[in-house]
PDB file of C-alpha atoms in Angstrom:
ATOM      1  CA  MET A   1      38.213  65.083  -5.801  1.00 43.00           C
ATOM      2  CA  GLY A   2      40.258  62.378  -4.247  1.00 43.00           C
ATOM      3  CA  TYR A   3      38.978  60.521  -1.115  1.00 42.00           C
ATOM      4  CA  TYR A   4      41.013  59.223   1.682  1.00 42.00           C
ATOM      5  CA  SER A   5      41.048  57.217   4.865  1.00 40.00           C
ATOM      6  CA  MET A   6      42.517  58.972   7.837  1.00 45.00           C
ATOM      7  CA  GLN A   7      42.337  59.401  11.601  1.00 47.00           C
ATOM      8  CA  ARG A   8      39.128  61.287  12.596  1.00 48.00           C
ATOM      9  CA  TYR A   9      39.240  64.530  14.440  1.00 52.00           C
ATOM     10  CA  SER A  10      36.549  66.563  16.193  1.00 76.00           C
ATOM     11  CA  THR A  11      34.925  69.111  13.981  1.00 89.00           C
ATOM     12  CA  PRO A  12      35.822  72.754  14.764  1.00 95.00           C
ATOM     13  CA  PRO A  13      33.223  75.525  14.277  1.00 96.00           C
ATOM     14  CA  VAL A  14      33.978  76.882  10.844  1.00 97.00           C
ATOM     15  CA  THR A  15      34.290  73.524   9.194  1.00 97.00           C
ATOM     16  CA  LYS A  16      31.057  72.416  10.873  1.00 97.00           C
ATOM     17  CA  ASN A  17      29.101  75.513   9.887  1.00 97.00           C
ATOM     18  CA  LEU A  18      30.426  75.395   6.398  1.00 98.00           C
ATOM     19  CA  ILE A  19      29.233  71.829   6.018  1.00 98.00           C
ATOM     20  CA  ILE A  20      25.750  72.688   7.524  1.00 98.00           C
ATOM     21  CA  THR A  21      25.482  75.782   5.197  1.00 98.00           C
ATOM     22  CA  ASN A  22      26.302  73.722   2.177  1.00 98.00           C
ATOM     23  CA  ILE A  23      23.748  70.988   3.087  1.00 98.00           C
ATOM     24  CA  ILE A  24      20.959  73.551   3.733  1.00 97.00           C
ATOM     25  CA  ILE A  25      21.631  75.237   0.383  1.00 97.00           C
ATOM     26  CA  PHE A  26      21.725  71.830  -1.374  1.00 97.00           C
ATOM     27  CA  LEU A  27      18.347  70.951   0.044  1.00 97.00           C
ATOM     28  CA  ALA A  28      17.034  74.369  -1.196  1.00 96.00           C
ATOM     29  CA  THR A  29      18.481  73.607  -4.600  1.00 96.00           C
ATOM     30  CA  LEU A  30      16.634  70.265  -4.656  1.00 96.00           C
ATOM     31  CA  ALA A  31      13.437  72.186  -4.098  1.00 95.00           C
ATOM     32  CA  ASN A  32      14.071  74.464  -7.214  1.00 94.00           C
ATOM     33  CA  LYS A  33      17.219  73.774  -8.976  1.00 94.00           C
ATOM     34  CA  ASP A  34      16.623  76.138 -11.914  1.00 94.00           C
ATOM     35  CA  VAL A  35      16.012  79.205  -9.705  1.00 96.00           C
ATOM     36  CA  MET A  36      18.912  78.341  -7.394  1.00 97.00           C
ATOM     37  CA  PHE A  37      21.296  77.772 -10.193  1.00 96.00           C
ATOM     38  CA  GLY A  38      20.104  80.892 -12.106  1.00 96.00           C
ATOM     39  CA  ILE A  39      20.759  83.142  -9.167  1.00 97.00           C
ATOM     40  CA  PHE A  40      23.766  81.544  -7.250  1.00 97.00           C
ATOM     41  CA  ALA A  41      25.844  79.527  -9.772  1.00 96.00           C
ATOM     42  CA  LEU A  42      28.844  81.352 -11.219  1.00 96.00           C
ATOM     43  CA  TYR A  43      28.414  82.638 -14.783  1.00 96.00           C
ATOM     44  CA  PHE A  44      30.751  84.569 -17.050  1.00 94.00           C
ATOM     45  CA  PRO A  45      30.641  88.275 -16.330  1.00 95.00           C
ATOM     46  CA  LYS A  46      29.246  89.018 -19.843  1.00 93.00           C
ATOM     47  CA  SER A  47      26.357  86.723 -19.354  1.00 94.00           C
ATOM     48  CA  GLN A  48      23.003  88.150 -18.478  1.00 94.00           C
ATOM     49  CA  MET A  49      22.833  85.558 -15.715  1.00 95.00           C
ATOM     50  CA  PHE A  50      25.915  87.009 -13.978  1.00 96.00           C
ATOM     51  CA  HIS A  51      25.775  88.735 -10.588  1.00 97.00           C
ATOM     52  CA  TRP A  52      28.760  89.870  -8.488  1.00 96.00           C
ATOM     53  CA  TRP A  53      27.836  87.768  -5.508  1.00 97.00           C
ATOM     54  CA  GLN A  54      28.250  84.520  -7.550  1.00 98.00           C
ATOM     55  CA  PHE A  55      31.988  84.649  -6.818  1.00 97.00           C
ATOM     56  CA  VAL A  56      30.995  83.639  -3.277  1.00 97.00           C
ATOM     57  CA  THR A  57      27.652  81.779  -3.607  1.00 98.00           C
ATOM     58  CA  TYR A  58      28.875  79.434  -6.361  1.00 97.00           C
ATOM     59  CA  MET A  59      31.061  77.502  -3.829  1.00 97.00           C
ATOM     60  CA  PHE A  60      27.976  76.626  -1.766  1.00 97.00           C
ATOM     61  CA  MET A  61      26.125  75.197  -4.701  1.00 96.00           C
ATOM     62  CA  HIS A  62      26.400  71.503  -5.781  1.00 95.00           C
ATOM     63  CA  ALA A  63      25.019  69.684  -8.762  1.00 92.00           C
ATOM     64  CA  ASN A  64      23.971  66.383  -7.107  1.00 93.00           C
ATOM     65  CA  PHE A  65      24.223  64.228  -4.034  1.00 94.00           C
ATOM     66  CA  TRP A  66      27.623  62.651  -4.776  1.00 91.00           C
ATOM     67  CA  HIS A  67      29.074  66.097  -5.644  1.00 91.00           C
ATOM     68  CA  ILE A  68      28.271  67.487  -2.226  1.00 95.00           C
ATOM     69  CA  PHE A  69      28.826  64.267  -0.371  1.00 94.00           C
ATOM     70  CA  PHE A  70      32.503  63.922  -1.480  1.00 89.00           C
ATOM     71  CA  ASN A  71      33.216  67.642  -1.142  1.00 92.00           C
ATOM     72  CA  MET A  72      31.869  67.769   2.386  1.00 95.00           C
ATOM     73  CA  TYR A  73      33.519  64.473   3.347  1.00 91.00           C
ATOM     74  CA  THR A  74      36.886  65.846   2.287  1.00 89.00           C
ATOM     75  CA  LEU A  75      36.201  69.212   4.002  1.00 95.00           C
ATOM     76  CA  TYR A  76      35.350  67.319   7.235  1.00 94.00           C
ATOM     77  CA  ILE A  77      38.477  65.256   7.077  1.00 89.00           C
ATOM     78  CA  PHE A  78      41.019  67.909   6.071  1.00 92.00           C
ATOM     79  CA  GLY A  79      39.280  71.118   7.074  1.00 95.00           C
ATOM     80  CA  SER A  80      38.972  69.975  10.688  1.00 94.00           C
ATOM     81  CA  VAL A  81      42.781  69.520  10.930  1.00 93.00           C
ATOM     82  CA  VAL A  82      43.758  72.624   9.042  1.00 95.00           C
ATOM     83  CA  GLU A  83      41.267  74.811  11.188  1.00 96.00           C
ATOM     84  CA  GLN A  84      42.595  73.302  14.397  1.00 94.00           C
ATOM     85  CA  MET A  85      46.173  74.346  13.281  1.00 94.00           C
ATOM     86  CA  LEU A  86      45.410  77.814  11.868  1.00 95.00           C
ATOM     87  CA  GLY A  87      42.568  78.900  14.094  1.00 94.00           C
ATOM     88  CA  SER A  88      39.013  79.482  13.131  1.00 95.00           C
ATOM     89  CA  LYS A  89      39.373  83.154  11.941  1.00 93.00           C
ATOM     90  CA  LYS A  90      42.376  82.451   9.724  1.00 95.00           C
ATOM     91  CA  PHE A  91      40.788  79.284   8.359  1.00 96.00           C
ATOM     92  CA  PHE A  92      37.554  81.055   7.367  1.00 96.00           C
ATOM     93  CA  THR A  93      39.646  83.739   5.555  1.00 95.00           C
ATOM     94  CA  PHE A  94      41.713  80.929   3.923  1.00 97.00           C
ATOM     95  CA  TYR A  95      38.643  78.968   2.740  1.00 98.00           C
ATOM     96  CA  MET A  96      36.762  81.939   1.333  1.00 97.00           C
ATOM     97  CA  LEU A  97      39.771  83.453  -0.461  1.00 97.00           C
ATOM     98  CA  SER A  98      40.685  80.031  -2.005  1.00 97.00           C
ATOM     99  CA  GLY A  99      37.116  79.743  -3.337  1.00 96.00           C
ATOM    100  CA  ILE A 100      36.977  83.259  -4.659  1.00 97.00           C
ATOM    101  CA  GLY A 101      40.448  82.940  -6.204  1.00 95.00           C
ATOM    102  CA  SER A 102      39.399  79.760  -7.740  1.00 94.00           C
ATOM    103  CA  ALA A 103      36.458  81.378  -9.341  1.00 95.00           C
ATOM    104  CA  ALA A 104      38.526  84.302 -10.600  1.00 95.00           C
ATOM    105  CA  ILE A 105      41.015  82.019 -12.296  1.00 92.00           C
ATOM    106  CA  TYR A 106      38.205  79.963 -13.821  1.00 91.00           C
ATOM    107  CA  ILE A 107      36.647  83.022 -15.237  1.00 93.00           C
ATOM    108  CA  GLY A 108      40.052  84.146 -16.589  1.00 92.00           C
ATOM    109  CA  ILE A 109      40.521  80.758 -18.418  1.00 87.00           C
ATOM    110  CA  GLN A 110      37.072  81.157 -19.879  1.00 87.00           C
ATOM    111  CA  ALA A 111      37.981  84.589 -21.144  1.00 89.00           C
ATOM    112  CA  LEU A 112      41.128  83.155 -22.819  1.00 86.00           C
ATOM    113  CA  THR A 113      39.434  80.183 -24.349  1.00 82.00           C
ATOM    114  CA  HIS A 114      36.078  81.609 -25.185  1.00 82.00           C
ATOM    115  CA  SER A 115      34.507  78.606 -23.555  1.00 78.00           C
ATOM    116  CA  TYR A 116      31.744  79.470 -21.195  1.00 83.00           C
ATOM    117  CA  GLY A 117      29.713  77.521 -18.738  1.00 84.00           C
ATOM    118  CA  ALA A 118      28.242  77.866 -15.195  1.00 90.00           C
ATOM    119  CA  CYS A 119      30.392  76.623 -12.344  1.00 92.00           C
ATOM    120  CA  VAL A 120      29.184  75.274  -8.993  1.00 94.00           C
ATOM    121  CA  GLY A 121      30.881  73.478  -6.126  1.00 93.00           C
ATOM    122  CA  ALA A 122      33.157  73.800  -3.171  1.00 94.00           C
ATOM    123  CA  SER A 123      36.048  71.965  -4.785  1.00 91.00           C
ATOM    124  CA  GLY A 124      38.149  75.097  -5.516  1.00 93.00           C
ATOM    125  CA  ALA A 125      38.148  75.996  -1.854  1.00 96.00           C
ATOM    126  CA  ILE A 126      38.625  72.440  -0.763  1.00 94.00           C
ATOM    127  CA  TYR A 127      41.650  72.014  -3.076  1.00 92.00           C
ATOM    128  CA  GLY A 128      43.078  75.017  -1.213  1.00 95.00           C
ATOM    129  CA  VAL A 129      42.417  73.184   2.010  1.00 96.00           C
ATOM    130  CA  LEU A 130      44.200  70.131   0.670  1.00 93.00           C
ATOM    131  CA  ILE A 131      47.333  72.093  -0.179  1.00 94.00           C
ATOM    132  CA  ALA A 132      47.273  73.740   3.258  1.00 96.00           C
ATOM    133  CA  TYR A 133      47.254  70.360   4.837  1.00 94.00           C
ATOM    134  CA  ALA A 134      50.155  69.229   2.667  1.00 92.00           C
ATOM    135  CA  MET A 135      52.140  72.258   3.565  1.00 94.00           C
ATOM    136  CA  LEU A 136      51.458  71.743   7.307  1.00 95.00           C
ATOM    137  CA  PHE A 137      51.977  67.978   7.263  1.00 94.00           C
ATOM    138  CA  PRO A 138      54.074  67.246   4.155  1.00 90.00           C
ATOM    139  CA  ASP A 139      55.239  63.803   5.303  1.00 87.00           C
ATOM    140  CA  ASN A 140      51.980  62.536   6.679  1.00 87.00           C
ATOM    141  CA  LYS A 141      50.670  59.515   4.758  1.00 82.00           C
ATOM    142  CA  MET A 142      47.379  59.722   2.873  1.00 76.00           C
ATOM    143  CA  THR A 143      45.662  56.690   1.476  1.00 75.00           C
ATOM    144  CA  LEU A 144      43.189  56.849  -1.305  1.00 69.00           C
ATOM    145  CA  ILE A 145      40.243  54.639  -0.986  1.00 67.00           C
ATOM    146  CA  PHE A 146      40.270  53.946  -4.700  1.00 62.00           C
ATOM    147  CA  PRO A 147      42.829  52.979  -5.860  1.00 68.00           C
ATOM    148  CA  PRO A 148      44.215  52.021  -2.506  1.00 76.00           C
ATOM    149  CA  VAL A 149      47.518  53.918  -2.837  1.00 77.00           C
ATOM    150  CA  THR A 150      49.421  55.433   0.100  1.00 81.00           C
ATOM    151  CA  LEU A 151      51.703  58.423  -0.433  1.00 75.00           C
ATOM    152  CA  SER A 152      53.014  61.320   1.543  1.00 82.00           C
ATOM    153  CA  ALA A 153      50.663  64.324   1.549  1.00 81.00           C
ATOM    154  CA  LYS A 154      53.089  66.521  -0.483  1.00 79.00           C
ATOM    155  CA  TRP A 155      53.315  63.966  -3.353  1.00 79.00           C
ATOM    156  CA  MET A 156      49.540  63.282  -3.243  1.00 80.00           C
ATOM    157  CA  VAL A 157      48.726  66.964  -3.779  1.00 80.00           C
ATOM    158  CA  ILE A 158      51.438  67.384  -6.475  1.00 80.00           C
ATOM    159  CA  ILE A 159      49.829  64.468  -8.338  1.00 79.00           C
ATOM    160  CA  PHE A 160      46.340  65.965  -7.948  1.00 74.00           C
ATOM    161  CA  LEU A 161      47.602  69.189  -9.251  1.00 73.00           C
ATOM    162  CA  ALA A 162      49.241  67.628 -12.310  1.00 73.00           C
ATOM    163  CA  ILE A 163      46.137  65.572 -12.960  1.00 71.00           C
ATOM    164  CA  GLU A 164      43.852  68.699 -12.787  1.00 68.00           C
ATOM    165  CA  LEU A 165      46.129  70.882 -14.848  1.00 64.00           C
ATOM    166  CA  GLY A 166      46.649  68.204 -17.452  1.00 65.00           C
ATOM    167  CA  THR A 167      42.969  67.335 -17.678  1.00 65.00           C
ATOM    168  CA  GLY A 168      42.080  71.094 -17.999  1.00 54.00           C
ATOM    169  CA  VAL A 169      44.547  71.636 -20.844  1.00 56.00           C
ATOM    170  CA  ILE A 170      43.335  68.446 -22.654  1.00 54.00           C
ATOM    171  CA  SER A 171      39.687  69.474 -22.261  1.00 55.00           C
ATOM    172  CA  THR A 172      40.493  73.025 -23.626  1.00 53.00           C
ATOM    173  CA  VAL A 173      42.584  71.647 -26.604  1.00 46.00           C
ATOM    174  CA  ALA A 174      39.889  69.021 -27.400  1.00 45.00           C
ATOM    175  CA  ASN A 175      37.350  71.908 -27.400  1.00 51.00           C
ATOM    176  CA  VAL A 176      34.991  70.070 -24.992  1.00 49.00           C
ATOM    177  CA  GLY A 177      34.624  73.086 -22.791  1.00 52.00           C
ATOM    178  CA  VAL A 178      36.366  74.515 -19.819  1.00 51.00           C
ATOM    179  CA  VAL A 179      35.630  71.951 -17.136  1.00 55.00           C
ATOM    180  CA  ALA A 180      36.152  73.105 -13.578  1.00 71.00           C
ATOM    181  CA  HIS A 181      39.700  71.566 -13.447  1.00 76.00           C
ATOM    182  CA  PHE A 182      41.107  75.082 -13.723  1.00 80.00           C
ATOM    183  CA  ALA A 183      38.990  76.117 -10.813  1.00 85.00           C
ATOM    184  CA  HIS A 184      40.645  73.268  -8.748  1.00 87.00           C
ATOM    185  CA  VAL A 185      44.063  74.539  -9.898  1.00 87.00           C
ATOM    186  CA  GLY A 186      43.074  78.039  -8.935  1.00 90.00           C
ATOM    187  CA  GLY A 187      42.029  77.034  -5.446  1.00 92.00           C
ATOM    188  CA  MET A 188      45.367  75.253  -4.937  1.00 92.00           C
ATOM    189  CA  LEU A 189      47.293  78.250  -6.273  1.00 93.00           C
ATOM    190  CA  VAL A 190      45.614  80.707  -3.988  1.00 96.00           C
ATOM    191  CA  GLY A 191      45.785  78.353  -0.967  1.00 96.00           C
ATOM    192  CA  PHE A 192      49.597  77.939  -1.685  1.00 95.00           C
ATOM    193  CA  LEU A 193      50.145  81.675  -1.930  1.00 96.00           C
ATOM    194  CA  LEU A 194      48.233  82.380   1.289  1.00 96.00           C
ATOM    195  CA  MET A 195      50.189  79.697   3.266  1.00 96.00           C
ATOM    196  CA  TYR A 196      53.445  80.898   1.898  1.00 96.00           C
ATOM    197  CA  TYR A 197      52.713  84.485   2.807  1.00 95.00           C
ATOM    198  CA  TRP A 198      51.637  83.660   6.352  1.00 95.00           C
ATOM    199  CA  ARG A 199      54.739  81.447   6.818  1.00 94.00           C
ATOM    200  CA  LYS A 200      57.036  84.103   5.405  1.00 94.00           C
ATOM    201  CA  THR A 201      55.662  86.808   7.550  1.00 93.00           C
ATOM    202  CA  ASN A 202      55.378  84.621  10.723  1.00 92.00           C
ATOM    203  CA  LYS A 203      51.668  84.867  10.828  1.00 90.00           C
ATOM    204  CA  LEU A 204      50.791  81.307  10.104  1.00 90.00           C
ATOM    205  CA  PHE A 205      49.864  80.358  13.703  1.00 86.00           C
ATOM    206  CA  ASN A 206      48.667  83.733  14.851  1.00 83.00           C
ATOM    207  CA  ARG A 207      45.017  82.883  15.700  1.00 81.00           C
ATOM    208  CA  ASP A 208      44.020  86.468  16.536  1.00 76.00           C
ATOM    209  CA  ILE A 209      44.201  87.800  12.971  1.00 77.00           C
ATOM    210  CA  TRP A 210      42.143  87.171   9.848  1.00 78.00           C
ATOM    211  CA  ILE A 211      44.850  87.446   7.310  1.00 77.00           C
TER     212      ILE A 211
END
């Protein structure tokens, strides 16, 4: 995930509660990582470890402190802005569908490549949030902390997409396993499709609907 320096915004309710929920679940994971991962991480459907709810719960699981820190930092910065623009109902729908869609695409890639592994993390949903931000504010400048590069939001997201897609393909070809790069791509794809649909049907800024 990339990290940015931007203007701070107040934290609206869904973004705030998502961050709190992720932190609580991370603390529970620290108490018993094996049990938490065994129940709530996302496994391939043919695995004995698989349960249907993992398509949702995996996005609230994190492997370590830095994993959750950077995901929640990015959610705080960009999720706050996107939620304020879309409204809390629509943002919650957007976040959850981006995460679930990310998981579905990741599982699909696993099926195609026969490379299996558990998946955890909010990154798929958060990449959806990033593309939503870029579609709402395509010309806003984003500055990476490292390296210190400033680009417009639309170009930053395009570069991220290219990196994730390229890294996922290289990892697969090199037979080093399906790293969650395809989950990131999946989150961006679902996020783009949702934003495109809402814009096309004039529902983008209707705060009274879920989808």
